[in-house]
Amino acid sequence: MSKLVEVMQVVIDDIPEQARFSTADAEVIIQHKDYLLGLEDALVQGFYDTLFAFDRTRDVFHEGERPARENSLAKWWQRTVQGPFDEGYWAWQTYVGLLHIKRGVSNPMMISMWSWVLDLLSSRIEEADWPSAEKNALNGAFQRMAAMTEALIGDSVFRFYLQGLMEATGFNQKLLDRMVQNEIDQMLEANAQYRLEH
Ligand code: HEM
C-alpha cells in the first residue's frame, strides 16, 4: 500500500460510519448529475472570483494561471458529480490536497472554499423542482463529501509534516507526542478561563 493510501485509510477509519460518505450519498449525487453538471460555470466563475477578490488567496497564483486553474476545477467538478466514489477518488482528493499544500494553500483557505461550494450548491438545490427529502439527501451527501475531503487534506498536511519532522530530526513519534502534550498542557493552563464550569 502506498504511503498516500495508508494515510487516507487512517483518516477515513476515524470518521464514524453513520457520518461517513456512503453508497446512498454516491447514488443520490450520480442520480442528479445532469442538473449538477449544469452548475459548472457558476461554480467555477464564483469560486475563482472569490479567490481573486482577496489578496492572500490571489497571491497563491502565478501571473496568467487563472484559466488553467478554472479548467482544473471544471474537470474536478465533472468527475465529482459522476463518480465512481471508490478508493481511487479519495486517493485523488488526498493527492490534490498535497498539490495545494505545496503551493502554500492553507487549511483555512481550503475549508472556507469548501464552505463556499456547499453554499452555492444548497442555494441551487433549493431552486430545483424536487421533493424536499431529495434536496435534503443531496445536501447531506455533499456535506459528508466535504467533511471527508477536508479531513483527508487537513490530516494529511499534519501527518506529512510530522513525517518530515521525524525524518529531519531523528525524533520518534513518542518523543514528539510528549513534547506536544507538554505544550498543550501549558496552553490549557494559561487559558483555563475558557473551560466550562462543571
Ligand atoms: C474546494 C476546494 C478546492 C478544490 C476542489 C480544488 C481543486 C483543484 C484541482 C482538481 C486542481 C488540479 C490538480 C492537478 O493539476 O492535478 C487544483 C489545483 C490548484 N488549486 Fe485548487 N482546489 C480547491 C481550493 C483551492 C484554493 C482555496 C486555492 C488557493 C487559494 C487553490 C489553488 C490551486 C492551485 C495554485 C493549483 C495548482 C497546483 C499545482 O501547482 O499543480 N485551490 N485545485
PDB file of C-alpha atoms in Angstrom, residues 102-188:
ATOM      1  CA  LYS A 102       2.994  22.525  -1.965  1.00  0.00           C
ATOM      2  CA  ARG A 103       1.620  25.790  -3.366  1.00  0.00           C
ATOM      3  CA  GLY A 104       1.028  27.270   0.079  1.00  0.00           C
ATOM      4  CA  VAL A 105      -2.746  26.893   0.168  1.00  0.00           C
ATOM      5  CA  SER A 106      -3.627  26.772   3.876  1.00  0.00           C
ATOM      6  CA  ASN A 107      -6.316  24.739   5.649  1.00  0.00           C
ATOM      7  CA  PRO A 108      -8.375  27.887   6.326  1.00  0.00           C
ATOM      8  CA  MET A 109      -8.330  28.676   2.591  1.00  0.00           C
ATOM      9  CA  MET A 110      -9.332  25.130   1.662  1.00  0.00           C
ATOM     10  CA  ILE A 111     -12.032  24.718   4.316  1.00  0.00           C
ATOM     11  CA  SER A 112     -13.622  28.089   3.678  1.00  0.00           C
ATOM     12  CA  MET A 113     -13.774  27.456  -0.073  1.00  0.00           C
ATOM     13  CA  TRP A 114     -15.444  24.116   0.580  1.00  0.00           C
ATOM     14  CA  SER A 115     -17.993  26.021   2.602  1.00  0.00           C
ATOM     15  CA  TRP A 116     -18.410  28.420  -0.326  1.00  0.00           C
ATOM     16  CA  VAL A 117     -19.041  25.441  -2.641  1.00  0.00           C
ATOM     17  CA  LEU A 118     -21.621  23.987  -0.208  1.00  0.00           C
ATOM     18  CA  ASP A 119     -23.415  27.340  -0.017  1.00  0.00           C
ATOM     19  CA  LEU A 120     -23.659  27.614  -3.783  1.00  0.00           C
ATOM     20  CA  LEU A 121     -24.873  24.027  -4.077  1.00  0.00           C
ATOM     21  CA  SER A 122     -27.523  24.347  -1.396  1.00  0.00           C
ATOM     22  CA  SER A 123     -28.965  27.515  -2.939  1.00  0.00           C
ATOM     23  CA  ARG A 124     -29.096  25.894  -6.400  1.00  0.00           C
ATOM     24  CA  ILE A 125     -30.536  22.673  -4.994  1.00  0.00           C
ATOM     25  CA  GLU A 126     -33.195  24.756  -3.235  1.00  0.00           C
ATOM     26  CA  GLU A 127     -34.255  26.229  -6.605  1.00  0.00           C
ATOM     27  CA  ALA A 128     -34.760  22.784  -8.158  1.00  0.00           C
ATOM     28  CA  ASP A 129     -38.170  21.252  -8.560  1.00  0.00           C
ATOM     29  CA  TRP A 130     -37.642  18.155  -6.377  1.00  0.00           C
ATOM     30  CA  PRO A 131     -39.299  16.888  -3.199  1.00  0.00           C
ATOM     31  CA  SER A 132     -37.672  18.265  -0.070  1.00  0.00           C
ATOM     32  CA  ALA A 133     -36.495  14.811   1.064  1.00  0.00           C
ATOM     33  CA  GLU A 134     -34.499  14.545  -2.159  1.00  0.00           C
ATOM     34  CA  LYS A 135     -32.982  18.011  -1.662  1.00  0.00           C
ATOM     35  CA  ASN A 136     -32.023  17.130   1.910  1.00  0.00           C
ATOM     36  CA  ALA A 137     -30.413  13.884   0.784  1.00  0.00           C
ATOM     37  CA  LEU A 138     -28.360  15.693  -1.842  1.00  0.00           C
ATOM     38  CA  ASN A 139     -27.272  18.469   0.541  1.00  0.00           C
ATOM     39  CA  GLY A 140     -26.324  15.858   3.124  1.00  0.00           C
ATOM     40  CA  ALA A 141     -24.303  13.899   0.576  1.00  0.00           C
ATOM     41  CA  PHE A 142     -22.264  16.993  -0.334  1.00  0.00           C
ATOM     42  CA  GLN A 143     -21.752  17.851   3.329  1.00  0.00           C
ATOM     43  CA  ARG A 144     -20.341  14.396   4.029  1.00  0.00           C
ATOM     44  CA  MET A 145     -18.189  14.623   0.910  1.00  0.00           C
ATOM     45  CA  ALA A 146     -16.830  17.999   2.072  1.00  0.00           C
ATOM     46  CA  ALA A 147     -16.097  16.682   5.568  1.00  0.00           C
ATOM     47  CA  MET A 148     -14.312  13.655   4.170  1.00  0.00           C
ATOM     48  CA  THR A 149     -12.184  15.678   1.750  1.00  0.00           C
ATOM     49  CA  GLU A 150     -11.368  18.345   4.342  1.00  0.00           C
ATOM     50  CA  ALA A 151     -10.399  15.620   6.806  1.00  0.00           C
ATOM     51  CA  LEU A 152      -8.195  13.951   4.200  1.00  0.00           C
ATOM     52  CA  ILE A 153      -6.427  17.165   3.279  1.00  0.00           C
ATOM     53  CA  GLY A 154      -6.150  18.633   6.783  1.00  0.00           C
ATOM     54  CA  ASP A 155      -4.935  15.444   8.355  1.00  0.00           C
ATOM     55  CA  SER A 156      -2.526  14.588   5.586  1.00  0.00           C
ATOM     56  CA  VAL A 157      -0.898  18.035   5.973  1.00  0.00           C
ATOM     57  CA  PHE A 158      -0.389  17.214   9.621  1.00  0.00           C
ATOM     58  CA  ARG A 159       0.812  13.648   9.079  1.00  0.00           C
ATOM     59  CA  PHE A 160       3.256  14.508   6.302  1.00  0.00           C
ATOM     60  CA  TYR A 161       4.591  17.423   8.358  1.00  0.00           C
ATOM     61  CA  LEU A 162       5.144  15.051  11.239  1.00  0.00           C
ATOM     62  CA  GLN A 163       6.845  12.535   8.986  1.00  0.00           C
ATOM     63  CA  GLY A 164       9.146  15.242   7.593  1.00  0.00           C
ATOM     64  CA  LEU A 165       9.976  16.457  11.091  1.00  0.00           C
ATOM     65  CA  MET A 166      10.782  12.948  12.322  1.00  0.00           C
ATOM     66  CA  GLU A 167      12.996  12.237   9.340  1.00  0.00           C
ATOM     67  CA  ALA A 168      14.816  15.580   9.640  1.00  0.00           C
ATOM     68  CA  THR A 169      15.388  15.456  13.408  1.00  0.00           C
ATOM     69  CA  GLY A 170      15.556  11.747  14.169  1.00  0.00           C
ATOM     70  CA  PHE A 171      12.873  12.327  16.850  1.00  0.00           C
ATOM     71  CA  ASN A 172      10.443   9.470  17.201  1.00  0.00           C
ATOM     72  CA  GLN A 173       6.685   9.770  17.445  1.00  0.00           C
ATOM     73  CA  LYS A 174       6.633   9.072  21.197  1.00  0.00           C
ATOM     74  CA  LEU A 175       9.034  11.928  21.928  1.00  0.00           C
ATOM     75  CA  LEU A 176       7.113  14.322  19.676  1.00  0.00           C
ATOM     76  CA  ASP A 177       3.811  13.275  21.260  1.00  0.00           C
ATOM     77  CA  ARG A 178       5.262  14.062  24.695  1.00  0.00           C
ATOM     78  CA  MET A 179       6.519  17.472  23.556  1.00  0.00           C
ATOM     79  CA  VAL A 180       3.145  18.303  22.026  1.00  0.00           C
ATOM     80  CA  GLN A 181       1.331  17.125  25.158  1.00  0.00           C
ATOM     81  CA  ASN A 182       3.509  19.417  27.305  1.00  0.00           C
ATOM     82  CA  GLU A 183       2.851  22.331  25.001  1.00  0.00           C
ATOM     83  CA  ILE A 184      -0.897  21.672  25.060  1.00  0.00           C
ATOM     84  CA  ASP A 185      -0.942  21.323  28.854  1.00  0.00           C
ATOM     85  CA  GLN A 186       0.750  24.703  29.214  1.00  0.00           C
ATOM     86  CA  MET A 187      -1.643  26.294  26.743  1.00  0.00           C
ATOM     87  CA  LEU A 188      -4.657  24.822  28.541  1.00  0.00           C
TER      88      LEU A 188
END
